[in-house]
Every structure is written in C-alpha cells, then in structure tokens.
Coordinates of C-alpha atoms in Angstrom, one line a residue:
Chain A
M66 CA -37.3 -12.2 -78.5
L67 CA -34.4 -9.9 -78.4
P68 CA -33.8 -7.6 -81.4
T69 CA -30.6 -8.6 -83.1
E70 CA -28.2 -6.2 -84.5
N71 CA -27.2 -5.7 -88.1
P72 CA -23.6 -4.5 -87.8
T73 CA -23.9 -2.2 -90.7
S74 CA -27.0 -0.3 -89.4
S75 CA -27.0 2.4 -86.8
P76 CA -26.4 1.3 -83.2
L77 CA -29.2 -0.5 -81.6
S78 CA -29.3 1.8 -78.6
D79 CA -30.5 4.7 -80.8
S80 CA -33.6 2.9 -81.6
P81 CA -36.5 4.2 -79.5
K82 CA -37.4 0.6 -78.6
F83 CA -34.1 -0.1 -76.7
H84 CA -34.3 0.5 -73.0
Q85 CA -32.0 0.1 -70.1
S86 CA -34.0 -2.9 -69.2
N87 CA -33.1 -4.5 -72.5
L88 CA -29.4 -4.0 -71.9
D89 CA -29.8 -5.4 -68.4
S90 CA -31.5 -8.5 -69.8
I91 CA -28.7 -9.0 -72.3
I92 CA -26.0 -8.8 -69.7
S93 CA -28.1 -11.0 -67.3
S94 CA -28.5 -13.6 -70.0
L95 CA -24.9 -13.7 -70.8
V96 CA -23.9 -14.2 -67.2
T97 CA -26.6 -16.6 -66.1
F98 CA -27.2 -19.1 -68.9
L99 CA -26.0 -22.5 -67.8
D100 CA -23.4 -24.6 -69.4
S101 CA -24.8 -27.5 -71.3
P102 CA -23.1 -30.6 -72.8
S103 CA -25.1 -29.9 -76.0
F104 CA -23.0 -26.9 -77.0
S105 CA -19.5 -25.6 -76.2
I106 CA -19.4 -21.9 -75.2
S107 CA -15.9 -21.3 -76.6
S108 CA -16.7 -22.7 -80.0
S109 CA -20.0 -20.7 -80.0
F110 CA -18.0 -17.5 -79.3
D111 CA -15.7 -18.3 -82.1
R112 CA -18.5 -19.1 -84.5
V113 CA -20.6 -16.1 -83.8
L114 CA -17.6 -13.6 -84.0
D115 CA -16.4 -15.2 -87.2
N116 CA -19.8 -14.8 -88.7
L117 CA -20.2 -11.2 -87.6
L118 CA -16.7 -10.2 -88.8
S119 CA -16.9 -11.9 -92.1
S120 CA -20.3 -10.4 -92.9
C121 CA -19.2 -6.8 -92.5
D122 CA -16.9 -4.3 -94.2
V123 CA -13.2 -4.1 -93.3
S124 CA -13.7 -0.7 -91.9
V125 CA -16.3 -1.9 -89.4
Q126 CA -14.4 -5.0 -88.4
D127 CA -11.9 -3.1 -86.3
Q128 CA -14.7 -1.3 -84.6
L129 CA -16.4 -4.5 -83.8
V130 CA -13.2 -6.1 -82.4
D131 CA -12.4 -3.0 -80.3
R132 CA -15.9 -2.8 -79.0
T133 CA -16.0 -6.5 -78.0
L134 CA -12.7 -6.2 -76.2
E135 CA -13.8 -3.1 -74.4
R136 CA -17.1 -4.6 -73.3
L137 CA -15.6 -7.7 -72.0
S138 CA -12.9 -5.8 -70.2
L139 CA -15.6 -3.8 -68.5
L140 CA -17.4 -7.0 -67.6
L141 CA -14.2 -8.4 -66.2
Q142 CA -13.5 -5.4 -64.0
S143 CA -17.0 -5.3 -62.8
T144 CA -16.9 -9.0 -61.9
K145 CA -13.7 -8.4 -59.9
R146 CA -15.3 -5.5 -58.0
C147 CA -18.3 -7.5 -57.2
S148 CA -16.2 -10.4 -56.1
Q149 CA -14.2 -8.0 -53.8
K150 CA -17.4 -6.7 -52.3
L151 CA -18.5 -10.3 -51.6
A152 CA -15.1 -11.0 -50.0
T153 CA -15.4 -7.9 -47.8
L154 CA -18.9 -9.0 -46.8
H155 CA -17.7 -12.5 -46.0
N156 CA -14.9 -11.0 -43.9
S157 CA -17.3 -8.9 -41.9
I158 CA -19.2 -12.1 -41.0
S159 CA -16.1 -14.1 -40.1
W160 CA -14.7 -11.2 -38.0
F161 CA -17.8 -9.5 -36.7
L162 CA -16.2 -7.2 -34.2
P163 CA -17.0 -3.5 -34.8
S164 CA -13.9 -1.4 -35.8
E165 CA -13.5 0.2 -32.4
L166 CA -13.1 -3.2 -30.8
T167 CA -10.9 -4.5 -33.6
V168 CA -8.6 -1.5 -32.8
M169 CA -8.6 -2.5 -29.1
V170 CA -7.3 -6.0 -30.2
F171 CA -4.7 -4.5 -32.5
L172 CA -3.5 -2.3 -29.7
M173 CA -2.2 -5.5 -28.0
V174 CA -0.3 -6.6 -31.1
D175 CA 3.3 -5.6 -31.6
T176 CA 4.1 -3.2 -34.4
K177 CA 5.6 -5.7 -36.7
S178 CA 2.8 -8.2 -36.5
L179 CA 0.4 -5.3 -36.9
M180 CA 1.9 -4.6 -40.3
Q181 CA 1.4 -8.2 -41.3
A182 CA -2.2 -8.0 -40.3
S183 CA -2.8 -4.8 -42.2
T184 CA -2.1 -6.5 -45.5
C185 CA -4.7 -9.2 -44.8
C186 CA -7.8 -7.4 -45.9
T187 CA -9.3 -3.9 -46.3
M188 CA -11.0 -4.0 -42.9
F189 CA -7.8 -4.9 -41.1
N190 CA -5.9 -2.3 -43.1
K191 CA -8.4 0.4 -42.0
C192 CA -8.3 -0.6 -38.4
A193 CA -4.5 -0.9 -38.4
M194 CA -4.2 2.7 -39.4
D195 CA -6.0 3.9 -36.3
P196 CA -3.6 6.1 -34.3
L197 CA -4.3 4.1 -31.1
C198 CA -2.5 1.2 -32.6
Y199 CA 0.7 3.2 -32.7
S200 CA 0.8 4.3 -29.1
H201 CA 3.6 1.8 -28.4
I202 CA 6.0 1.6 -31.3
D203 CA 8.7 -1.1 -31.0
L204 CA 11.1 -1.2 -33.9
T205 CA 13.7 -3.2 -32.0
K206 CA 12.4 -6.5 -33.4
A207 CA 12.8 -5.4 -37.0
F208 CA 16.1 -3.6 -36.8
K209 CA 17.3 -4.9 -40.2
L210 CA 15.0 -2.8 -42.3
A211 CA 13.7 -0.1 -40.0
D212 CA 15.0 3.3 -40.9
D213 CA 14.1 7.0 -40.8
R214 CA 11.4 6.7 -43.3
V215 CA 9.7 3.8 -41.5
L216 CA 10.0 5.7 -38.2
H217 CA 8.6 8.8 -39.8
T218 CA 5.6 6.8 -41.2
L219 CA 4.8 5.2 -37.9
L220 CA 5.1 8.4 -36.0
N221 CA 2.7 10.1 -38.5
R222 CA 0.2 7.3 -38.0
S223 CA 0.4 7.7 -34.2
G224 CA -1.0 11.2 -34.3
K225 CA -1.4 12.3 -30.7
Q226 CA -1.4 8.8 -29.4
L227 CA 2.3 8.1 -29.1
R228 CA 3.2 6.9 -25.6
S229 CA 6.3 4.7 -26.0
L230 CA 9.0 4.3 -28.6
K231 CA 11.8 1.7 -28.8
L232 CA 14.4 1.7 -31.6
G233 CA 17.7 0.2 -32.5
R234 CA 19.0 -3.3 -31.8
V235 CA 18.8 -4.4 -28.2
D236 CA 21.4 -7.2 -28.3
A237 CA 24.1 -5.7 -30.5
P238 CA 27.3 -7.9 -30.3
G239 CA 29.3 -5.0 -28.9
S240 CA 27.1 -4.8 -25.8
L241 CA 29.6 -6.8 -23.9
F242 CA 32.4 -4.4 -24.9
R243 CA 32.6 -1.8 -22.2
S244 CA 35.2 0.7 -22.9
S245 CA 35.0 1.3 -26.6
C246 CA 33.2 4.5 -27.6
L247 CA 32.6 3.4 -31.2
P248 CA 29.7 1.2 -32.0
P249 CA 30.8 -2.0 -33.7
L250 CA 30.5 -2.1 -37.5
I251 CA 27.6 -4.5 -38.1
H252 CA 26.9 -5.2 -41.7
Y253 CA 23.3 -6.2 -42.4
R254 CA 22.4 -6.4 -46.1
N255 CA 24.1 -4.9 -49.1
S256 CA 23.2 -1.3 -48.5
A257 CA 24.3 -0.2 -51.9
S258 CA 21.0 1.4 -52.6
R259 CA 21.4 3.5 -49.5
S260 CA 24.5 5.2 -50.7
L261 CA 26.4 6.7 -47.9
K262 CA 26.4 10.4 -48.6
L263 CA 29.2 12.1 -46.8
D264 CA 27.2 14.7 -45.1
R265 CA 26.3 15.3 -41.5
D266 CA 23.1 13.3 -41.8
A267 CA 24.6 10.2 -43.3
P268 CA 23.7 7.0 -41.5
S269 CA 26.4 5.6 -39.2
P270 CA 28.0 2.6 -40.9
G271 CA 25.8 -0.4 -40.6
Y272 CA 22.8 1.5 -39.2
F273 CA 19.9 2.8 -41.2
F274 CA 18.8 5.5 -38.9
T275 CA 20.4 8.8 -39.5
R276 CA 21.9 11.0 -36.9
S277 CA 18.7 13.1 -36.7
C278 CA 16.2 10.3 -36.9
L279 CA 14.3 11.5 -33.8
D280 CA 13.5 14.9 -35.3
P281 CA 9.8 14.0 -35.8
L282 CA 9.5 13.7 -32.0
K283 CA 9.6 17.5 -31.9
L284 CA 6.0 17.4 -33.2
T285 CA 4.6 14.2 -31.7
G286 CA 6.6 13.7 -28.6
N287 CA 4.7 15.8 -26.0
L288 CA 2.7 12.9 -24.6
L289 CA 5.5 10.4 -25.0
T290 CA 6.3 8.7 -21.7
S291 CA 8.9 6.1 -22.6
L292 CA 11.8 6.2 -25.0
H293 CA 14.4 3.4 -25.4
I294 CA 17.3 3.8 -27.9
Y295 CA 19.8 1.0 -28.5
F296 CA 23.0 1.2 -30.4
L297 CA 22.2 3.9 -33.0
G298 CA 25.9 4.8 -33.0
F299 CA 26.6 8.5 -33.5
M300 CA 23.6 10.8 -33.1
N301 CA 23.5 14.5 -33.7
M302 CA 23.4 15.8 -30.2
D303 CA 21.6 19.0 -31.0
S304 CA 18.9 17.1 -32.8
L305 CA 18.6 14.6 -30.0
L306 CA 18.4 17.3 -27.3
D307 CA 15.8 19.2 -29.4
S308 CA 13.7 16.1 -29.7
L309 CA 14.0 15.2 -26.1
S310 CA 13.0 18.8 -25.0
A311 CA 9.7 18.3 -26.7
C312 CA 9.0 15.2 -24.6
S313 CA 7.9 17.0 -21.4
N314 CA 6.0 14.0 -20.1
L315 CA 8.8 11.6 -20.4
T316 CA 9.0 9.2 -17.4
D317 CA 11.3 6.5 -18.7
L318 CA 14.4 7.1 -20.7
K319 CA 17.0 4.5 -21.7
I320 CA 19.9 5.2 -24.1
V321 CA 22.5 2.5 -24.7
G322 CA 25.2 2.5 -27.3
V323 CA 24.8 6.1 -28.4
N324 CA 27.3 8.8 -28.0
V325 CA 25.5 10.7 -25.2
L326 CA 27.2 13.3 -23.3
L327 CA 26.0 13.2 -19.7
E328 CA 26.1 16.9 -19.0
P329 CA 23.6 18.2 -21.6
I330 CA 21.3 15.2 -21.1
L331 CA 21.1 15.8 -17.3
E332 CA 20.6 19.5 -17.8
L333 CA 17.9 18.9 -20.4
L334 CA 16.1 16.5 -18.1
A335 CA 16.3 18.9 -15.2
R336 CA 14.9 21.8 -17.3
K337 CA 12.4 20.1 -19.6
C338 CA 11.6 16.6 -18.4
C339 CA 11.1 16.9 -14.7
L340 CA 8.6 14.0 -14.6
I341 CA 11.3 11.5 -15.3
E342 CA 11.2 8.4 -13.1
H343 CA 13.6 5.9 -14.7
L344 CA 16.8 6.9 -16.3
F345 CA 19.3 4.4 -17.8
L346 CA 22.3 5.7 -19.7
D347 CA 25.0 3.4 -20.8
N348 CA 27.9 5.5 -22.0
C349 CA 29.7 5.5 -25.2
N350 CA 31.5 8.8 -25.0
Q351 CA 33.4 10.2 -22.1
G352 CA 32.4 13.7 -21.3
M353 CA 32.8 16.3 -18.6
I354 CA 30.2 16.6 -15.9
T355 CA 29.9 19.5 -13.5
Y356 CA 28.5 19.8 -10.0
P357 CA 26.0 22.5 -10.8
T358 CA 24.4 20.2 -13.4
I359 CA 24.2 17.2 -11.0
K360 CA 22.7 19.4 -8.3
L361 CA 20.2 20.9 -10.7
F362 CA 19.3 17.4 -11.9
V363 CA 18.7 16.2 -8.3
T364 CA 16.8 19.3 -7.3
N365 CA 14.4 19.4 -10.3
C366 CA 13.8 15.8 -11.1
L367 CA 12.0 14.9 -7.9
K368 CA 10.3 11.8 -9.3
I369 CA 13.4 9.7 -10.0
T370 CA 13.0 6.2 -8.6
S371 CA 15.6 4.4 -10.6
L372 CA 18.9 5.6 -11.9
T373 CA 21.5 3.7 -13.9
L374 CA 24.6 5.5 -15.1
L375 CA 27.2 3.1 -16.5
D376 CA 30.7 4.0 -17.4
F377 CA 30.6 7.8 -16.7
R378 CA 33.2 10.1 -15.2
L379 CA 31.7 10.5 -11.8
N380 CA 33.5 10.9 -8.6
D381 CA 32.5 10.2 -5.0
A382 CA 31.1 13.6 -4.3
M383 CA 28.9 13.4 -7.3
A384 CA 27.9 9.9 -6.4
Q385 CA 27.0 11.1 -2.9
I386 CA 24.7 13.8 -4.4
L387 CA 23.1 11.2 -6.6
V388 CA 22.6 8.5 -4.0
T389 CA 21.3 10.7 -1.2
G390 CA 19.8 13.7 -3.1
F391 CA 16.6 12.1 -4.5
R392 CA 13.7 11.7 -2.2
I393 CA 12.2 8.6 -3.6
L394 CA 15.2 6.9 -5.2
K395 CA 14.8 3.1 -4.9
Y396 CA 17.3 1.7 -7.4
I397 CA 20.8 3.0 -8.3
N398 CA 23.4 1.4 -10.5
L399 CA 26.7 3.1 -11.0
S400 CA 28.7 0.1 -12.3
N401 CA 31.8 0.7 -14.3
T402 CA 32.4 4.1 -12.7
A403 CA 36.2 4.1 -12.4
G404 CA 36.3 7.3 -10.4
I405 CA 34.6 6.3 -7.2
T406 CA 36.4 4.9 -4.2
G407 CA 33.3 4.3 -2.1
S408 CA 33.7 7.2 0.3
F409 CA 30.2 8.3 -0.6
L410 CA 29.0 5.2 1.2
R411 CA 29.9 6.8 4.5
D412 CA 27.2 9.3 4.3
L413 CA 24.7 6.8 3.1
G414 CA 25.7 4.5 5.9
H415 CA 25.0 7.1 8.6
R416 CA 21.5 7.7 7.5
S417 CA 19.3 5.6 9.7
N418 CA 15.8 5.6 8.4
D419 CA 15.1 8.3 5.9
S420 CA 16.7 6.8 2.8
P421 CA 14.2 4.8 0.6
L422 CA 17.0 3.1 -1.3
Q423 CA 16.5 -0.6 -1.9
T424 CA 19.0 -1.6 -4.5
L425 CA 22.7 -0.5 -4.8
I426 CA 24.8 -1.8 -7.6
L427 CA 28.5 -1.0 -8.0
R428 CA 29.9 -3.7 -10.2
D429 CA 33.3 -3.3 -11.8
C430 CA 34.1 0.0 -10.1
F431 CA 37.9 -0.2 -10.4
S432 CA 38.7 2.2 -7.6
L433 CA 36.2 0.9 -5.1
Q434 CA 38.0 0.4 -1.8
E435 CA 37.7 -2.7 0.3
R436 CA 37.7 -0.7 3.5
E437 CA 34.9 1.6 2.4
V438 CA 32.7 -1.4 1.7
V439 CA 33.7 -3.0 5.0
E440 CA 32.7 0.2 6.9
F441 CA 29.4 0.3 5.0
L442 CA 28.7 -3.2 5.9
N443 CA 29.3 -2.4 9.5
S444 CA 26.8 0.4 9.5
L445 CA 24.3 -1.9 7.9
I446 CA 24.9 -4.5 10.6
A447 CA 24.4 -1.7 13.1
G448 CA 20.9 -1.3 11.7
N449 CA 21.3 1.7 9.3
V450 CA 19.7 2.1 5.9
R451 CA 16.7 0.0 6.9
S452 CA 15.3 0.0 3.4
I453 CA 18.2 -1.6 1.5
R454 CA 17.6 -5.1 0.2
Y455 CA 20.2 -5.8 -2.5
I456 CA 23.8 -4.8 -2.9
D457 CA 26.2 -5.9 -5.6
V458 CA 30.0 -5.0 -5.5
S459 CA 31.2 -7.8 -7.7
S460 CA 34.2 -7.0 -9.9
N461 CA 36.5 -8.8 -12.4
N462 CA 39.4 -6.9 -10.9
G463 CA 38.7 -7.4 -7.2
L464 CA 38.6 -4.4 -4.8
A465 CA 41.3 -1.8 -4.2
C466 CA 43.3 -2.0 -1.0
D467 CA 45.9 0.3 0.6
G468 CA 48.7 1.3 -1.7
D469 CA 48.4 -0.4 -5.1
R470 CA 47.3 -3.8 -3.8
R471 CA 44.1 -5.4 -4.9
T472 CA 42.2 -8.2 -3.3
S473 CA 39.8 -10.8 -4.6
K474 CA 39.0 -12.1 -1.1
P475 CA 37.9 -9.1 0.8
N476 CA 37.4 -9.1 4.6
F477 CA 33.6 -9.1 4.7
T478 CA 31.8 -10.2 7.8
L479 CA 29.1 -11.9 5.9
E480 CA 27.9 -14.2 8.7
K481 CA 27.3 -11.2 11.0
L482 CA 25.5 -9.5 8.1
K483 CA 23.2 -12.5 7.6
E484 CA 22.5 -12.6 11.3
E485 CA 21.6 -9.0 11.7
R486 CA 20.2 -8.2 8.3
L487 CA 18.6 -11.3 6.9
D488 CA 16.6 -9.0 4.6
I489 CA 19.7 -8.0 2.6
T490 CA 21.1 -9.9 -0.4
F491 CA 24.8 -9.1 -0.7
V492 CA 26.5 -10.1 -3.9
A493 CA 30.3 -9.9 -4.1
D494 CA 31.8 -12.1 -6.8
F495 CA 35.5 -11.7 -7.4
P496 CA 36.9 -14.1 -10.0
S497 CA 40.7 -14.4 -9.2
I498 CA 42.6 -11.5 -10.4
R499 CA 44.7 -12.1 -13.5
P500 CA 48.2 -10.7 -13.2
S501 CA 48.4 -7.4 -15.1
Y502 CA 51.3 -6.6 -17.3
Chain B
M286 CA -24.6 -14.4 6.3
S287 CA -27.0 -14.0 3.4
S288 CA -25.7 -12.3 0.3
K289 CA -27.8 -10.1 -1.9
M290 CA -28.8 -11.8 -5.2
I291 CA -29.6 -10.2 -8.5
V292 CA -31.4 -11.6 -11.5
L293 CA -29.8 -11.2 -14.9
M294 CA -31.9 -11.9 -18.0
S295 CA -30.3 -12.9 -21.2
S296 CA -31.6 -11.7 -24.6
D297 CA -33.2 -15.1 -25.3
G298 CA -35.2 -14.9 -22.1
Q299 CA -33.3 -17.0 -19.6
S300 CA -32.8 -15.8 -16.1
F301 CA -29.7 -16.3 -13.9
E302 CA -29.5 -15.6 -10.3
V303 CA -26.2 -14.2 -9.2
E304 CA -24.7 -12.7 -6.0
E305 CA -24.7 -8.9 -6.2
A306 CA -21.0 -8.8 -5.2
V307 CA -20.1 -11.1 -8.1
A308 CA -22.2 -9.2 -10.6
I309 CA -20.9 -5.7 -9.8
Q310 CA -17.6 -6.6 -11.4
S311 CA -19.5 -5.4 -14.4
Q312 CA -19.4 -1.6 -14.2
T313 CA -22.6 -1.5 -16.2
I314 CA -24.4 -3.6 -13.6
A315 CA -22.7 -1.8 -10.7
H316 CA -24.1 1.6 -12.0
M317 CA -27.6 0.1 -12.2
V318 CA -27.3 -1.2 -8.7
E319 CA -26.3 2.3 -7.5
D320 CA -29.2 3.8 -9.4
D321 CA -31.4 1.2 -7.6
C322 CA -33.2 -0.1 -10.7
V323 CA -32.5 -3.8 -10.3
A324 CA -35.6 -4.9 -8.4
D325 CA -37.2 -6.7 -11.3
G326 CA -34.0 -8.1 -12.6
I327 CA -31.6 -6.7 -15.2
P328 CA -32.4 -7.3 -18.9
L329 CA -29.3 -7.7 -21.0
A330 CA -30.6 -7.3 -24.5
N331 CA -27.2 -7.7 -26.0
V332 CA -26.1 -10.9 -24.3
E333 CA -27.5 -14.3 -25.1
S334 CA -27.6 -17.1 -22.6
K335 CA -24.8 -19.1 -23.9
I336 CA -22.4 -16.2 -23.5
L337 CA -23.9 -14.9 -20.2
V338 CA -23.2 -18.3 -18.7
K339 CA -19.5 -17.9 -19.5
V340 CA -19.4 -14.3 -18.2
I341 CA -21.0 -15.4 -14.9
E342 CA -18.5 -18.3 -14.7
Y343 CA -15.6 -15.8 -15.1
C344 CA -17.0 -13.3 -12.6
K345 CA -17.5 -16.0 -10.0
K346 CA -13.9 -17.2 -10.4
Y347 CA -12.6 -13.6 -10.1
H348 CA -14.7 -12.7 -7.1
V349 CA -11.9 -12.6 -4.7
D350 CA -12.5 -14.6 -1.6
E351 CA -10.2 -13.6 1.3
A352 CA -10.5 -17.0 2.9
N353 CA -9.5 -18.9 -0.3
P354 CA -6.9 -16.8 -2.1
I355 CA -5.9 -18.1 -5.5
S356 CA -2.3 -17.8 -6.8
E357 CA -1.7 -15.7 -10.0
E358 CA -0.2 -18.8 -11.6
D359 CA -3.4 -20.8 -11.0
L360 CA -5.6 -18.0 -12.3
N361 CA -3.5 -17.8 -15.5
K362 CA -3.9 -21.5 -16.0
W363 CA -7.7 -21.2 -15.4
D364 CA -7.8 -18.3 -17.8
E365 CA -6.1 -20.5 -20.5
K366 CA -8.7 -23.2 -20.1
F367 CA -11.5 -20.8 -19.9
M368 CA -10.5 -19.2 -23.2
D369 CA -10.3 -22.5 -25.0
L370 CA -13.3 -21.7 -27.1
E371 CA -14.5 -21.3 -30.6
Q372 CA -13.5 -18.1 -32.3
S373 CA -17.0 -16.8 -32.7
T374 CA -17.6 -17.4 -29.0
I375 CA -14.4 -15.5 -28.1
F376 CA -15.7 -12.6 -30.3
E377 CA -19.1 -12.7 -28.6
L378 CA -17.3 -12.6 -25.2
I379 CA -15.4 -9.5 -26.3
L380 CA -18.7 -7.8 -27.2
A381 CA -20.3 -8.9 -23.9
A382 CA -17.3 -7.8 -21.8
N383 CA -17.4 -4.4 -23.6
Y384 CA -21.1 -4.0 -23.2
L385 CA -21.0 -5.1 -19.5
N386 CA -17.8 -3.1 -19.0
I387 CA -15.8 -5.8 -17.3
K388 CA -12.3 -4.6 -17.9
S389 CA -10.3 -7.7 -16.9
L390 CA -12.5 -10.0 -19.0
F391 CA -12.3 -7.5 -21.9
D392 CA -8.5 -7.4 -21.7
L393 CA -8.3 -11.2 -21.4
T394 CA -10.4 -11.8 -24.5
C395 CA -8.7 -9.1 -26.6
Q396 CA -5.3 -10.5 -25.6
T397 CA -6.4 -14.0 -26.6
V398 CA -7.2 -12.8 -30.1
A399 CA -4.1 -10.6 -30.3
D400 CA -2.0 -13.7 -29.4
M401 CA -3.6 -15.5 -32.4
I402 CA -2.4 -12.7 -34.7
K403 CA 1.2 -12.2 -33.3
G404 CA 4.0 -13.7 -35.3
K405 CA 1.9 -14.8 -38.2
T406 CA 2.2 -14.1 -41.9
P407 CA -0.8 -12.5 -43.6
E408 CA -1.7 -15.9 -45.2
E409 CA -1.6 -17.5 -41.8
I410 CA -3.8 -14.8 -40.3
R411 CA -6.3 -15.1 -43.1
S412 CA -6.4 -18.8 -42.6
T413 CA -6.9 -18.5 -38.8
F414 CA -9.8 -16.1 -39.1
N415 CA -11.3 -17.3 -42.3
I416 CA -10.7 -14.0 -44.0
E417 CA -10.4 -13.4 -47.7
N418 CA -8.1 -11.1 -49.5
D419 CA -10.4 -8.3 -50.8
F420 CA -7.7 -5.9 -52.0
T421 CA -7.3 -5.1 -55.7
P422 CA -3.8 -6.2 -56.9
E423 CA -2.8 -2.5 -57.0
E424 CA -4.1 -1.8 -53.5
E425 CA -2.3 -4.9 -52.1
E426 CA 0.9 -3.9 -53.8
A427 CA 0.7 -0.4 -52.3
V428 CA 0.0 -1.6 -48.8
R429 CA 2.8 -4.1 -48.9
K430 CA 5.3 -1.6 -50.2
E431 CA 4.3 0.9 -47.5
N432 CA 5.0 -1.6 -44.8
Q433 CA 7.9 -3.5 -46.5
W434 CA 10.1 -3.2 -43.5
A435 CA 8.0 -5.7 -41.5
F436 CA 8.4 -8.4 -44.2
E437 CA 12.1 -9.0 -43.9

C-alpha cells in the first residue's frame, strides 16, 4: 500500500520511510498498468487532479500544477530518449557491420548520396564523418548549391585523406562556344541572399564559388592527386597558383572554362608539381607563353603521358618541343591552336622508333597546312612513328593550302596508308567550307 | 596432374575440401599455407557454413584457368547473379571477405551495398535497410542544415 500524499503537508520524500525504491515503484506503476474497459485513464486523470486542486489552498494550487507539468515533461523526455536508444539498437541489428567496414562501403558512395545517408540515423552520420569518406569529393553533380562554405566543410572533413576533387559544372551550355573568354551568365536560383558584394572576392555572376575558393587546398592539398575544375569563371590567379603549389603530389589536372594563363600554370607545374601525368587545359583567356617556360615544363615534368592544350597561343616551334620533348607522352591534343601550320610534324615524322606517341589530335587548327599533313602521312607510310595509333585533323574550315586557298578535300593517300599502316586510325572530317564574308 | 587440397572448417563444424590454388585467393589462408600450418585443416571461427559455401563458389569462379578464359562481361553478369542475395547474407559476405582478406570479393560486396545507397533519399535508404530515425528533432535539423546543399 503506497503512502498517499496530503498536499498540505511536507513533501513525502522528506519522510524517513520514502526510499528511491518507492519512487521507482510509483513510476513503474504509472507506466505499466494496463488499460481496462472498466475505467478511462483520461477521465481518471481529470478526476484526481480536480480533487487534489479543489482540496488545497490557492497558494498551493499553482505549485501543484507546475510540479505536475514538470514531472510529466521529464517523463516525456525520458521516454523519447529511451525510444531513441531502442531505435539505435534496432539499427545496429539491421545493419550489423562494424563502423570500419561501414566506412569502406561509404567510400564507394558519391559525396551527394553520402550526405543523404548521413541524415538517416546516428550510426550513419558518425560513419559518414570519417575522413576516408571524403577522399574523393565530387561537387559537379550538385553545382546548384555547392559553394565556398560547402567546399570548406567537406575539405575540413577530409583531413589528410583528400585525394581527388572535382568542382564546377561539367556540361555548362557555353562549352560549345570556343572563342569567348567570358563564361556564360547562367542564372540558377534567386541569389538575392548571396548579395554580390563588389569586392575582389565576389562570386562571378551565376556561380557560387568565389575567386579564391580553392584557398583551403593550401592546407589539405599535399596528398591530392587529381583536381578537375569546370566553368568557375574568373578565378583569382594568385590564389589559384598558391593553392596548386601546395599540391605537390598532383598527377591529374584539368581546368575548363576558367581564365587560366598558360605561362604561370606551366611554370608552377614545372617547379612544384613535377609528378603531373595528365594535363588538360581548355583556355578561356589568351595569354603570352615563352619558350623558356615551355622548355622548363618539358624538362621538369618527366611523367607527362597525356597533354591537352586547347585554344592557346602556341606556334610550331612550341608544338615541336611539346610533342617530342616528353619521354613517355602517349596522348596529345592541341586542337583549336590557330598558330600552328603543322611544320612541327616534320620532326615527328622523321623519328623512327623512339617516340611513344599513340594519339595525335589537331582538330580545328585553322592554319594547319594540307602539305604538312600529306608529308607526315608519307613518313607514316614509310614506317616512321611506329607507336602512333590515332590521328585526327578534322576541321570545320578545311585545311590551308598555298596562298589563301583552303580545301575541304585534301590530297590524302588514304588507301596507301591503310595498306602500309593498318594499325592507324586516321580521322579527317571536313564539312564543306561555308563562304566567308 | 593432382592438385593440392586444403580442408576449410566452418564455425558450425562443417568441412569443405578446396584446391589450394583456389583457396589462396584469400590472403589470410595464403599466409597460413606459407607458414605451413594447414595440415589438420583450417578452422574459420568467424565464418559459418552457409557463407563459406558462397565464398568458395566465388573463389572457384575467379580462379583463372588459362585454358578457359572468361570475358569481363560474362564475369560481371555472373557477379550480378551471385550477389542476388538477402541483405543480411551480403553483410555476412562483407565480414567474411574482410576476415579472409579476399580483396575482389570485398570490393564487390561493398560496391553492391554502396549501389543500394546511391541516388536515394534518406527515407528510401531507411526503408531499404530497415533503419529507424534515432535523431532527436534538434539533431536531425542540425545535420540537415549542415548538408543542405545535397538536398536541392
């Protein structure tokens, strides 16, 4: 029989007869007694409280009400906590992998899906915060909301594990637009909340990354091996160069739709990122390039196997250094280089066996001469450049001939080439030249 | 030409005779073979027979036979069929592949689970894996906000 309380007397718990076990039994009874059709709980609560309140002084009534509310609030919170613990336990039974192995699974999930998973339950959230999960950060699939702050957060989470990073928008509509140096204005959402401050670090119109968004790489970039940047518009060159100089282990660099200047980038790679193997730069800003820099690049970056430089101000002499200077270069793409006539191909054509080059792409090179290509083909037919497998000289403007003429039906001896060098795929598409005006 | 056989013993007492060349795809077993302690069979206390059967099936398939090479495409199709299993079995396979240190099986099993997570909303992920939301409302709000960019 439980001692009942007289609301006007001193608190029950002061009585020497009231132990913790009594309190426990009260709580236990409240929670465990079963519903029954003989009495309604809600009207019982009403009745008891009414009785208690009516039988005590006004001064005590408020106390009683407050105390009841407080106790029941505590009971509610406690119930929720216990319920959460049960849910956590249930989860650990449904998903019984230990956290190290859960992290290995999360490693294979792309960054965006990983964020979705992290809001599923506390266990997933904890595993999703492991730095290993952020070794390959790809923000290109969520370009609409990714900004500096997001990048910063993810880079922080990656700790020392960052190995590859991709940002920007891969398929920006302007990607087909070759000669413009301004990124197209793309309006995503109403960015009124991101007020465009007119200072050096303001985001380029339509993009949420600022000009120095890669600054955090100065701290975390030293084990980064791959960096792809797409259409971030105007970047602060100093900031970009500083960030890149911290990435001494970079092997794969791709920059498209950003105002890179070739000269400082090549110089930086030659001095700080000598392990580079794949370089892809799609130009958005014409800039001057010097021979010393190209030579330094070729001398220092011995591991280059693939090189793509689109729409830069290179001439034949520079192209020659690039095509023949690297020891293990397999792939080169110098499309949209208006300054080359193809005379550099002579040197390439005279090398019999020592060039490892497999792919040569010179699409839309306006000044590329028909006779240079013909001479090159002849040296291939004669058996030179044994390693080459794929050549592309297609152009929307045909090839240049003597004087100012152009041809869309050049004099290529393709049958002979097929005969002698079946291993070579030669692509030369020249849609009919439209008359220029 | 006779091939050397090893006996693998599951946690529930069943024995399986397997070619040594097939079994050493498990780095764990390979080390034991090197250390020459396989004479009485290898007890695998962490792998029960139901799972060991699948592991052996996988290792047999991936034991490359020069005479009968399999195309990558065929292997991928086989992988898909092989991984058509209950979730708990897939998890057990992850644990076994990890314990036995069979990298390709480990990668395959983890990738299978990762593919079940990709592209899904949190509700869908919970439903797939029978997981409950054990965040407090405040915690959930905070986590969502932190990763808001992924919920466009």
